Amino acid sequence: MAIPSIAQVRKALIARPGKPFDLSARDTADRSLFPDKAEAETSLRKDAAVINELKDMLYAEGKRGLIVVLQGMDTSGKSGTIKAVFSETTPLGMEVKAFKVPSSEELARDYLWRVHNAVPRRGHVGIFDRSHYEDVLVVRVRGFAPLEAVEQRYAQINAFEKHLCENGYTVVKFMLNIGHAEQGVRLKERLMEPHKLWKFNPGDLDDREHWPDFMNAYQIAVERCSTRHAPWYVIPADSRSRRNAMIARIVRGALEDMDLAWKDPGLDPGSYTI
Amino acid sequence: MAIPSIAQVRKALIARPGKPFDLSARDTADRSLFPDKAEAETSLRKDAAVINELKDMLYAEGKRGLIVVLQGMDTSGKSGTIKAVFSETTPLGMEVKAFKVPSSEELARDYLWRVHNAVPRRGHVGIFDRSHYEDVLVVRVRGFAPLEAVEQRYAQINAFEKHLCENGYTVVKFMLNIGHAEQGVRLKERLMEPHKLWKFNPGDLDDREHWPDFMNAYQIAVERCSTRHAPWYVIPADSRSRRNAMIARIVRGALEDMDLAWKDPGLDPGSYTI
C-alpha cells in the first residue's frame, strides 16, 4: 500500500459543502485510507516534519494565519492530535486555545467574542481545542440558549469564518468522530491509569448519556457549516494512529495550498557592512 | 566526560543574588561545562524528553506555572533555544509571547501591564521571547524613558517577580550572552541564506553599534535583578549546541524543583459504571 495522497484523504473525509451529510453513515472505525498502522505512523512522521517547515515559512512571512478547529466528544483525542500532528513543531508561533466553560466576562458578550479574541496573530498557527461550535453543540443539547437563538448561529458562524478567510486566515475544521463503544473503553482507561485519571471528569458521563443528542447536534453543525471557505472533515477516530495520520495529511495540505516561500524582505545584502 | 549535574550547571552560570556581578568576566565562548558537542546534544535530547513529561504533569495539576525569560542581543539564539529546549514538547499548555515594540495600547499603560497580561495560565509554561527587561535595556540605551524612571524600574521588576513567585509561578531568566564577533558572523549568515534573510533587520546594526552600552545595561539589570525568587543565568551563547544544553538543564531543574506528580483528582474509580 502507498500512503494516500492529500487529495484522496480530503475527498474521503470532507463533508461536501452544500450537500446533504449523513453522520451515521461515517464509520468511526474506518481504516480504508490507512489499513496498515505502521504506514500511518510513517505518514504522520513525514507530514509532521513538513508541517514544521511550512509553519516556519508562515511565521517568517507574517501575513496570513492558519486556524485548526478540533471538535469531538470526550476522549476522541483532541489533545492527542495536537501532540502528534505538531510533534515536530516549535512552540514559537503556535497558539493553542482550549475553550472551556465560558467565564463570566465571556458570557457578558456574544458567544463569538471570545473566539475572535483568540484568533492567532498573522504568521501564527492557532489550534482551537473546542471552539465556537460548542455554542451549537453542548448549548443545543443542554438547552443553554433558546433553540431559536441556536438556529441563528449556523449562519452567523459561516459569516464569521468567511470574514476570517477573506482577511488572510485559512480555517480547517475536524470532527474527531469516535464511536460510543470506543469512548467507553477510553473512559475506563482514564479510571485505571494514574497518568490519565486527572483527565477524568464525572460530568463526561452525563454527556455520554446524551450521545444520540450530541450526534444529532454534530450532524446539523457539520452539514450547515461545512463551506468552501472553511470545510469540515469528519475523521474516523477509533484508531489513534490513523486519526493522527489523516489529520496531518489535511493540515499539511492546508499549508501547502498557501504557496508559502521564504519571505524576501527586499534587501540588498551587499549594501550592509558588518 | 559525564554530563554535568543540574546543580553544577546552575552554580557555574547563575548571577549570585545579592553579590557583585561582572558581565565582562563571563566568557561568551566558554565550553567548560560541555567540552564535547556530541555530549551536549545527548544531554539536550534527554532533558527535552523529561521537560515534556514534567510539563504534562504541570498541565494536569493546573495550579502553578513556569515562566522562562529569554533575553539577548540579536542573533543570540532566543528562537533557536525555544525550538531546541522544547523540541519534545507538545504546544498544548505552552504560551510563547514575543515582546515586540510596544503598541499604542501598551504604551498607554505602565510598562509591566502588557507583561502581566502575558502571564501564562496556571498549568502552563510561558516563554517570554524578550520581556519587561527591554524596559531597562533598550529603553536605557536609547533613552526612551528618563534615566530616573529607568532607575526605579529594577526594584519594581523585583517586586513584580516576587509577586508572581508568591502566587504560584516559578520564574527563571536567561541572558543569552553572545560575543560581538560571533554576532557579526551570524548577521552575515542572515544576509547570505535565503531561509534566514527574513530575520535580518537593518535596525539590528544600530544596536550593534551601541554594543558597549547594551552590555552595560545588561550588567546593571542582571546584577540588580538576580534574586533568590527569580535568578538570572548568564549563558555563554557563542556555541548553539552548548547554549541549548545548558538552558535545558536549568529548565529541567526548575520543573523538578516543583515536585510535580500526576494529579490525584480524589475520585473513586470503582464508583463509576461505564
Coordinates of C-alpha atoms in Angstrom, one line a residue, chain A residues 10 13-21 26 133 154 157-158 161 171-175 218-234:
Chain A
R10 CA -9.6 15.1 1.7
L13 CA -13.3 12.7 4.7
I14 CA -14.8 16.0 3.8
A15 CA -18.4 16.9 4.4
R16 CA -19.1 18.3 1.0
P17 CA -20.2 21.9 1.1
G18 CA -23.8 22.4 0.2
K19 CA -24.6 18.7 0.0
P20 CA -26.6 16.5 2.4
F21 CA -24.4 15.0 5.1
R26 CA -19.5 7.6 8.7
Y133 CA -19.0 25.1 17.8
Y154 CA -25.1 28.5 12.0
I157 CA -20.7 31.2 12.2
N158 CA -20.5 30.8 8.5
E161 CA -15.5 32.1 9.2
V171 CA -9.7 27.7 8.6
V172 CA -9.9 23.9 8.6
K173 CA -12.2 22.0 10.9
F174 CA -12.0 18.5 12.2
M175 CA -14.7 16.4 13.9
Y218 CA -22.9 17.4 15.2
Q219 CA -24.9 16.2 12.2
I220 CA -26.6 19.6 11.9
A221 CA -23.5 21.7 12.6
V222 CA -21.3 19.8 10.1
E223 CA -24.0 19.8 7.4
R224 CA -24.8 23.5 7.8
C225 CA -21.3 24.8 8.4
S226 CA -19.1 22.8 6.0
T227 CA -18.3 25.5 3.5
R228 CA -15.9 26.0 0.7
H229 CA -14.0 28.6 2.7
A230 CA -14.0 26.5 5.9
P231 CA -14.7 22.8 5.3
W232 CA -15.5 20.2 7.9
Y233 CA -13.6 17.0 7.8
V234 CA -15.1 14.1 9.7

